[in-house]
Coordinates of C-alpha atoms in Angstrom, one line a residue:
M1026 CA 40.0 14.0 -159.2
S1027 CA 42.4 12.3 -156.8
Q1028 CA 43.3 8.7 -157.5
M1029 CA 43.1 5.8 -155.1
N1030 CA 46.5 5.8 -153.5
R1031 CA 49.1 3.0 -153.7
R1032 CA 48.2 1.8 -150.1
R1033 CA 44.5 1.4 -151.2
A1034 CA 45.6 -0.5 -154.3
L1035 CA 47.8 -2.8 -152.2
Q1036 CA 44.9 -3.5 -149.8
L1037 CA 42.7 -4.5 -152.7
L1038 CA 45.5 -6.7 -154.1
A1039 CA 45.9 -8.4 -150.8
A1040 CA 42.2 -8.9 -150.4
L1041 CA 41.8 -10.5 -153.8
G1042 CA 45.0 -12.5 -154.0
T1043 CA 47.6 -12.1 -156.7
T1044 CA 46.5 -15.2 -158.6
G1045 CA 43.0 -13.9 -159.2
L1046 CA 44.3 -10.5 -160.3
A1047 CA 46.8 -12.0 -162.7
A1048 CA 44.0 -13.9 -164.3
G1049 CA 41.6 -11.0 -164.4
C1050 CA 43.8 -8.0 -165.3
G1051 CA 46.7 -9.6 -167.2
G1052 CA 50.3 -9.7 -166.2
T1053 CA 52.7 -6.9 -166.1
D1054 CA 56.3 -7.8 -166.6
T1055 CA 59.0 -7.0 -164.0
A1056 CA 60.7 -4.5 -166.3
D1057 CA 57.6 -2.4 -166.6
E1058 CA 57.0 -2.5 -162.8
T1059 CA 60.5 -1.4 -161.9
K1060 CA 61.0 1.1 -164.8
P1061 CA 57.7 2.9 -165.4
G1062 CA 57.4 5.0 -168.5
S1063 CA 57.0 8.8 -168.7
P1064 CA 53.9 10.1 -166.8
I1065 CA 50.7 10.6 -168.8
K1066 CA 47.4 12.4 -168.3
I1067 CA 44.0 11.1 -169.1
G1068 CA 41.0 13.4 -169.3
L1069 CA 37.8 12.3 -167.6
I1070 CA 34.6 14.0 -168.7
V1071 CA 31.7 13.4 -166.2
P1072 CA 28.8 15.3 -164.7
G1073 CA 29.6 16.5 -161.1
S1074 CA 26.0 17.5 -160.4
G1075 CA 22.4 17.0 -161.6
P1076 CA 20.5 13.8 -162.3
N1077 CA 23.4 12.2 -164.2
K1078 CA 25.9 12.6 -161.3
V1079 CA 25.2 9.1 -160.0
I1080 CA 26.3 7.7 -163.4
G1081 CA 29.3 10.0 -163.5
D1082 CA 30.3 8.7 -160.1
E1083 CA 30.1 5.1 -161.3
I1084 CA 32.2 5.9 -164.3
T1085 CA 34.8 7.6 -162.1
N1086 CA 34.8 4.6 -159.7
G1087 CA 35.3 2.1 -162.5
F1088 CA 38.2 3.9 -164.1
Q1089 CA 39.9 4.5 -160.8
L1090 CA 39.5 0.9 -159.8
F1091 CA 41.4 -0.3 -162.8
L1092 CA 44.2 2.1 -161.9
A1093 CA 44.1 0.9 -158.3
L1094 CA 44.5 -2.7 -159.4
N1095 CA 47.4 -1.8 -161.7
D1096 CA 49.6 0.4 -159.5
G1097 CA 48.2 3.6 -160.9
Q1098 CA 49.5 2.9 -164.4
L1099 CA 48.3 2.4 -167.9
G1100 CA 50.6 0.6 -170.3
G1101 CA 53.4 1.0 -167.9
H1102 CA 53.1 4.8 -167.5
P1103 CA 52.1 6.5 -164.3
V1104 CA 48.7 8.2 -164.8
T1105 CA 47.2 11.5 -163.6
V1106 CA 43.4 11.7 -164.2
V1107 CA 42.2 15.2 -164.9
T1108 CA 38.5 15.6 -164.5
A1109 CA 36.3 18.1 -166.3
E1110 CA 32.6 18.9 -165.8
E1111 CA 30.5 17.5 -168.5
G1112 CA 27.3 19.5 -167.9
D1113 CA 24.3 18.6 -170.0
T1114 CA 24.7 20.6 -173.2
A1115 CA 27.0 20.7 -176.2
K1116 CA 28.4 24.0 -175.0
T1117 CA 29.4 22.6 -171.6
G1118 CA 30.9 19.5 -173.2
Q1119 CA 32.9 21.6 -175.6
A1120 CA 34.3 23.6 -172.6
A1121 CA 35.3 20.3 -170.9
V1122 CA 37.2 19.1 -174.0
D1123 CA 38.9 22.5 -174.4
Q1124 CA 40.1 22.4 -170.8
L1125 CA 41.5 18.9 -171.1
L1126 CA 43.2 19.5 -174.4
K1127 CA 45.0 22.5 -172.7
E1128 CA 46.2 20.1 -170.0
G1129 CA 47.9 18.0 -172.7
V1130 CA 46.0 14.8 -172.1
L1131 CA 46.9 11.7 -174.0
A1132 CA 43.3 10.5 -174.3
L1133 CA 39.8 11.3 -173.1
T1134 CA 37.2 9.1 -171.5
G1135 CA 33.7 9.2 -169.8
V1136 CA 30.7 11.2 -171.2
V1137 CA 27.3 10.3 -169.9
S1138 CA 25.0 12.5 -172.1
S1139 CA 24.2 11.7 -175.7
V1140 CA 23.7 15.4 -176.3
V1141 CA 27.2 16.1 -175.0
M1142 CA 28.7 13.3 -177.0
T1143 CA 27.1 14.5 -180.2
G1144 CA 28.1 18.1 -179.4
I1145 CA 31.8 17.3 -178.9
R1146 CA 32.3 15.0 -181.9
D1147 CA 33.8 17.5 -184.2
A1148 CA 36.1 19.0 -181.6
V1149 CA 37.5 15.5 -180.7
E1150 CA 38.0 14.5 -184.3
Q1151 CA 39.7 17.8 -185.2
A1152 CA 42.0 17.5 -182.1
R1153 CA 43.0 14.0 -183.1
V1154 CA 42.9 12.8 -179.5
P1155 CA 41.2 9.5 -178.9
L1156 CA 38.0 9.5 -176.8
I1157 CA 37.0 6.2 -175.3
G1158 CA 33.4 6.9 -174.3
S1159 CA 32.1 4.8 -171.5
N1160 CA 28.4 5.6 -171.7
A1161 CA 26.8 7.8 -174.3
S1162 CA 26.5 6.2 -177.7
P1163 CA 23.7 7.6 -179.9
I1164 CA 22.9 5.9 -183.2
S1165 CA 23.8 9.1 -185.0
L1166 CA 27.4 8.9 -183.9
Q1167 CA 28.9 7.4 -187.1
S1168 CA 31.9 7.6 -189.4
V1169 CA 34.2 8.7 -186.5
V1170 CA 38.0 8.0 -186.4
Y1171 CA 38.9 9.2 -182.9
I1172 CA 35.8 8.2 -180.9
W1173 CA 35.5 4.7 -179.5
R1174 CA 32.9 3.4 -177.1
T1175 CA 33.1 0.6 -174.5
S1176 CA 29.3 0.7 -173.7
Y1177 CA 26.8 0.0 -176.5
V1178 CA 24.9 1.7 -179.3
L1179 CA 21.6 2.9 -177.8
N1180 CA 19.4 0.9 -180.1
E1181 CA 20.9 -2.4 -179.1
P1182 CA 19.1 -3.1 -175.9
G1183 CA 15.8 -2.4 -177.8
V1184 CA 16.8 -4.8 -180.5
A1185 CA 17.6 -7.5 -178.0
L1186 CA 14.3 -7.1 -176.1
G1187 CA 12.3 -6.7 -179.3
Q1188 CA 13.5 -10.1 -180.5
Y1189 CA 12.7 -11.6 -177.1
L1190 CA 9.2 -10.1 -176.9
R1191 CA 8.5 -11.3 -180.4
Q1192 CA 9.0 -14.9 -179.0
I1193 CA 7.1 -14.2 -175.8
F1194 CA 4.0 -13.1 -177.8
K1195 CA 4.4 -15.4 -180.8
N1196 CA 1.0 -17.0 -180.1
K1197 CA -0.8 -13.7 -179.5
E1198 CA -1.1 -11.8 -182.7
S1199 CA -2.8 -8.8 -181.1
A1200 CA -0.4 -8.4 -178.2
R1201 CA -0.4 -4.8 -177.0
I1202 CA 2.8 -3.3 -175.6
A1203 CA 2.6 0.2 -174.1
I1204 CA 5.8 2.1 -174.7
F1205 CA 7.2 4.9 -172.5
G1206 CA 10.3 7.0 -172.7
T1207 CA 11.7 10.5 -172.1
Q1208 CA 11.6 13.2 -174.7
G1209 CA 14.8 13.3 -176.6
Q1210 CA 17.0 11.2 -178.9
S1211 CA 18.1 8.6 -176.4
S1212 CA 14.6 7.1 -175.9
R1213 CA 13.9 7.4 -179.6
D1214 CA 17.0 5.4 -180.4
V1215 CA 16.0 2.7 -177.8
I1216 CA 12.5 2.5 -179.2
D1217 CA 13.7 2.3 -182.8
G1218 CA 15.8 -0.7 -181.7
L1219 CA 12.6 -2.3 -180.2
R1220 CA 10.8 -1.9 -183.5
D1221 CA 13.7 -3.4 -185.4
G1222 CA 13.8 -6.4 -183.1
Y1223 CA 10.0 -6.9 -182.8
E1224 CA 8.6 -6.0 -186.2
Q1225 CA 9.5 -9.1 -188.2
G1226 CA 7.4 -11.7 -189.8
G1227 CA 4.5 -9.4 -190.1
R1228 CA 4.3 -8.4 -186.4
R1229 CA 3.7 -4.8 -185.5
L1230 CA 3.9 -2.6 -182.4
T1231 CA 0.4 -1.2 -182.4
E1232 CA 0.7 1.3 -179.5
E1233 CA 2.1 4.8 -180.2
P1234 CA 5.0 5.6 -177.8
I1235 CA 4.2 8.0 -175.0
F1236 CA 7.1 10.5 -174.4
T1237 CA 7.3 12.2 -171.0
P1238 CA 9.3 15.3 -170.1
D1239 CA 12.9 14.6 -169.2
Y1240 CA 12.4 15.6 -165.5
P1241 CA 15.6 16.1 -163.5
S1242 CA 13.7 15.3 -160.3
P1243 CA 10.2 14.0 -161.1
G1244 CA 7.5 14.4 -158.4
K1245 CA 5.2 11.7 -157.1
T1246 CA 2.6 12.3 -159.8
A1247 CA 4.8 13.3 -162.7
Y1248 CA 4.0 10.2 -164.7
T1249 CA 0.4 9.6 -163.5
G1250 CA -1.3 11.3 -166.5
A1251 CA 0.8 9.4 -169.1
I1252 CA 0.3 6.1 -167.3
R1253 CA -3.5 6.6 -167.2
T1254 CA -3.5 7.4 -170.9
A1255 CA -1.9 4.0 -171.6
L1256 CA -4.0 2.0 -169.1
D1257 CA -7.3 3.5 -170.2
R1258 CA -6.9 2.8 -173.9
K1259 CA -9.4 0.5 -175.4
P1260 CA -10.0 -2.5 -175.3
G1261 CA -8.2 -2.6 -171.9
P1262 CA -4.9 -2.5 -170.1
P1263 CA -1.8 -3.5 -172.2
D1264 CA -0.3 -6.9 -172.1
A1265 CA 3.1 -5.5 -171.2
I1266 CA 5.0 -2.2 -170.6
F1267 CA 8.2 -1.3 -172.3
C1268 CA 10.0 1.8 -170.9
H1269 CA 13.3 3.7 -171.0
Y1270 CA 14.1 5.5 -167.8
T1271 CA 17.1 5.7 -165.4
G1272 CA 17.9 6.7 -161.9
V1273 CA 15.3 8.7 -160.0
Q1274 CA 13.0 8.8 -163.1
A1275 CA 13.0 5.0 -163.1
V1276 CA 12.1 4.8 -159.4
Q1277 CA 9.2 7.2 -159.8
F1278 CA 7.9 5.7 -163.0
I1279 CA 7.8 2.2 -161.5
K1280 CA 6.2 3.4 -158.2
Q1281 CA 3.5 5.4 -160.1
L1282 CA 2.8 2.5 -162.5
Y1283 CA 2.0 0.2 -159.6
A1284 CA 0.1 3.0 -157.8
Q1285 CA -2.2 3.3 -160.8
G1286 CA -3.1 -0.4 -160.7
Y1287 CA -0.8 -1.9 -163.4
R1288 CA -0.1 -5.5 -162.5
G1289 CA 1.6 -6.8 -165.7
P1290 CA 5.2 -7.4 -166.7
I1291 CA 7.7 -4.6 -167.3
Y1292 CA 10.5 -4.8 -169.9
A1293 CA 13.2 -2.3 -170.3
P1294 CA 16.9 -1.7 -171.1
G1295 CA 18.9 -2.6 -168.1
F1296 CA 19.6 1.0 -166.9
L1297 CA 16.0 0.9 -165.5
T1298 CA 17.2 -1.1 -162.6
E1299 CA 20.9 -0.1 -162.5
G1300 CA 22.7 1.7 -159.7
T1301 CA 20.6 2.5 -156.6
V1302 CA 17.2 2.1 -158.2
L1303 CA 16.4 -1.3 -156.7
S1304 CA 17.5 -0.2 -153.2
Q1305 CA 15.1 2.7 -153.5
L1306 CA 12.2 0.4 -154.6
D1307 CA 12.8 -2.3 -152.1
D1308 CA 10.5 -1.7 -149.1
G1309 CA 11.5 -4.8 -147.2
E1310 CA 10.2 -8.3 -146.7
R1311 CA 6.6 -7.3 -146.1
G1312 CA 6.5 -4.4 -148.4
E1313 CA 3.9 -4.0 -151.2
E1314 CA 6.4 -2.8 -153.8
R1315 CA 8.8 -5.7 -153.3
A1316 CA 5.8 -8.1 -153.6
L1317 CA 4.6 -6.4 -156.8
I1318 CA 8.0 -6.6 -158.4
Q1319 CA 8.3 -10.2 -157.6
N1320 CA 4.8 -11.2 -158.7
C1321 CA 4.4 -9.0 -161.8
G1322 CA 8.0 -9.2 -163.0
I1323 CA 10.6 -6.7 -164.2
E1324 CA 12.9 -8.1 -167.0
T1325 CA 15.7 -6.1 -168.5
A1326 CA 18.3 -6.5 -171.3
L1327 CA 21.9 -5.4 -170.6
N1328 CA 25.4 -6.2 -171.6
Y1329 CA 26.4 -6.8 -168.0
S1330 CA 25.3 -8.1 -164.6
A1331 CA 27.3 -8.2 -161.4
D1332 CA 26.5 -11.9 -161.0
L1333 CA 28.1 -13.1 -164.2
N1334 CA 30.3 -16.0 -163.4
N1335 CA 33.6 -15.5 -165.2
T1336 CA 37.1 -14.8 -163.8
A1337 CA 37.4 -11.2 -164.9
N1338 CA 34.0 -10.4 -163.3
R1339 CA 34.8 -12.2 -160.0
V1340 CA 37.9 -10.0 -159.7
F1341 CA 36.2 -6.8 -160.8
A1342 CA 33.0 -7.2 -158.8
S1343 CA 34.8 -8.3 -155.6
A1344 CA 37.2 -5.4 -155.8
Y1345 CA 34.4 -2.9 -156.5
R1346 CA 32.4 -4.1 -153.5
K1347 CA 35.4 -3.9 -151.2
A1348 CA 36.1 -0.3 -152.4
H1349 CA 32.6 1.1 -152.5
N1350 CA 30.4 -1.3 -150.5
A1351 CA 28.0 -1.7 -153.4
S1352 CA 27.7 -3.9 -156.5
P1353 CA 29.1 -2.5 -159.7
S1354 CA 26.8 -1.3 -162.5
T1355 CA 27.2 -1.5 -166.3
F1356 CA 28.4 2.2 -166.1
A1357 CA 31.3 1.3 -163.8
M1358 CA 32.1 -1.8 -165.8
A1359 CA 32.3 0.1 -169.1
S1360 CA 34.6 2.7 -167.6
Y1361 CA 36.8 -0.1 -166.1
D1362 CA 37.0 -1.5 -169.7
A1363 CA 37.8 1.9 -171.0
A1364 CA 40.9 1.9 -168.8
Q1365 CA 41.6 -1.6 -169.8
V1366 CA 41.6 -0.8 -173.6
L1367 CA 43.8 2.3 -173.0
D1368 CA 46.2 0.1 -171.0
K1369 CA 46.5 -2.3 -173.9
A1370 CA 46.8 0.4 -176.6
I1371 CA 49.4 2.4 -174.7
R1372 CA 51.4 -0.8 -174.0
L1373 CA 51.4 -1.6 -177.7
V1374 CA 52.8 1.8 -178.6
G1375 CA 55.5 1.8 -175.9
G1376 CA 58.1 4.6 -175.5
N1377 CA 56.5 8.0 -175.4
P1378 CA 53.1 7.6 -176.9
T1379 CA 51.2 10.3 -178.8
P1380 CA 47.4 10.5 -179.1
Q1381 CA 47.6 9.5 -182.7
Q1382 CA 49.7 6.4 -182.0
V1383 CA 47.3 5.4 -179.2
N1384 CA 44.3 5.8 -181.5
L1385 CA 46.0 3.6 -184.2
A1386 CA 46.8 1.0 -181.5
L1387 CA 43.2 0.9 -180.3
G1388 CA 42.3 -0.8 -183.6
K1389 CA 44.9 -3.6 -182.9
I1390 CA 44.2 -4.7 -179.4
G1391 CA 41.9 -7.6 -180.3
Q1392 CA 39.6 -9.3 -177.8
I1393 CA 39.1 -7.9 -174.3
D1394 CA 38.8 -10.2 -171.3
S1395 CA 36.0 -8.2 -169.7
P1396 CA 33.7 -8.6 -166.7
R1397 CA 30.8 -8.7 -169.2
G1398 CA 32.5 -11.6 -171.1
A1399 CA 34.9 -11.4 -174.0
W1400 CA 34.2 -8.7 -176.6
Q1401 CA 36.1 -6.7 -179.3
F1402 CA 35.7 -3.5 -181.2
N1403 CA 33.8 -3.7 -184.5
Q1404 CA 34.4 -1.4 -187.5
P1405 CA 32.2 1.4 -186.1
R1406 CA 34.4 1.4 -182.9
T1407 CA 31.7 0.0 -180.6
P1408 CA 31.7 -3.4 -178.9
Q1409 CA 30.6 -6.6 -180.5
Q1410 CA 29.2 -8.2 -177.3
K1411 CA 26.6 -10.4 -175.7
W1412 CA 23.3 -9.1 -174.3
Y1413 CA 21.8 -10.8 -171.3
L1414 CA 18.2 -11.1 -170.0
R1415 CA 18.0 -10.2 -166.4
K1416 CA 15.1 -10.5 -164.0
V1417 CA 14.7 -8.6 -160.7
Q1418 CA 14.7 -11.3 -158.0
L1419 CA 15.7 -11.7 -154.4
D1420 CA 19.4 -12.5 -153.9
G1421 CA 19.5 -13.3 -150.2
Q1422 CA 17.5 -10.4 -148.6
L1423 CA 17.9 -7.8 -151.4
L1424 CA 16.3 -7.3 -154.8
S1425 CA 19.0 -7.8 -157.5
N1426 CA 19.4 -8.1 -161.2
I1427 CA 19.8 -11.9 -161.8
V1428 CA 20.9 -13.1 -165.3
I1429 CA 18.5 -15.8 -166.5
S1430 CA 19.7 -16.2 -170.1
E1431 CA 21.7 -14.8 -173.0
L1432 CA 19.6 -12.9 -175.5
A1433 CA 21.8 -12.1 -178.5
T1434 CA 25.2 -11.1 -179.7
L1435 CA 25.0 -7.6 -181.3
G1436 CA 27.4 -5.1 -182.7

């Protein structure tokens, strides 16, 4: 994968102003700028095709943006990013890791699929090369030494929303929440988190989850049967919908939910409305879907929103929009932070860093000044961070995820 070149980096620097970048990205002393360290390689594991490609592209964009804003260096060392195809199985993930280890990479990053992350765990631990995962983070990934994550553990958005929904329905003992998700461990992790957050003080989720096939490209009636099952349950339609879908699946699920007559609120982890989903749902000022979204409500929990008002995010979001003509997603932000923590760790090591030295330094970098707000690694090597409640609202003429409150600090 080719990097943004130095000219592009300087254009971004000029557009943003040196003062803002110094505040957002941290200073680099003159000695480091004039005497760069030895070149290093970083391995980037992302899907180049299939339904997860859009997330892989965001991860690539976020990592490359940090490099563009830092003269193509991490910790004072010129960087070459070597990309390997993730695929969607443990076997394809293993092949990607093997390829990158042969390239002599100092560290690994990326990984969209939880299946792939679980499948490459042993290979990464045995190789003793740090992996800073920027998306996949299943609950089952525990007791690791060389795997760090800058995203979240998959149950956490469910926990945050479960606590919130418990308050929403505190005066309605028999509230019914219909729960949807894809078949597979990711949705089960999210729903387990929902139960942990909601089922306190005697409250219970009474509806059994409905799991749908993990369609790579769902058709216009793919979810109709599952939706009708939930809406036709006695004694009537549910009070709310909780769901776990992303990308094209999210678009089709929401469209088909409204087509089947549902007019209540939708709650979900924030990936439901991340990336290009809202632009695909937005049918314009006089459109029926835009009106339904505004009137019925879609609220999501996520660790990031592009409208967060802090210095680091103003720098990141502005640079991302200039580079890609789109607002950044949590996927891009987590990858930007993966580059940021590598930058800090490699700088701590100095000299000619080894993978083992970098891994040790990752545990010493402390608090990260991130676009999501300040966070730090906890003992399981995942972020201790804030979770935000976002509502889909008009921002100017476009539907956007607007932060309306903080939900919890988890991790």
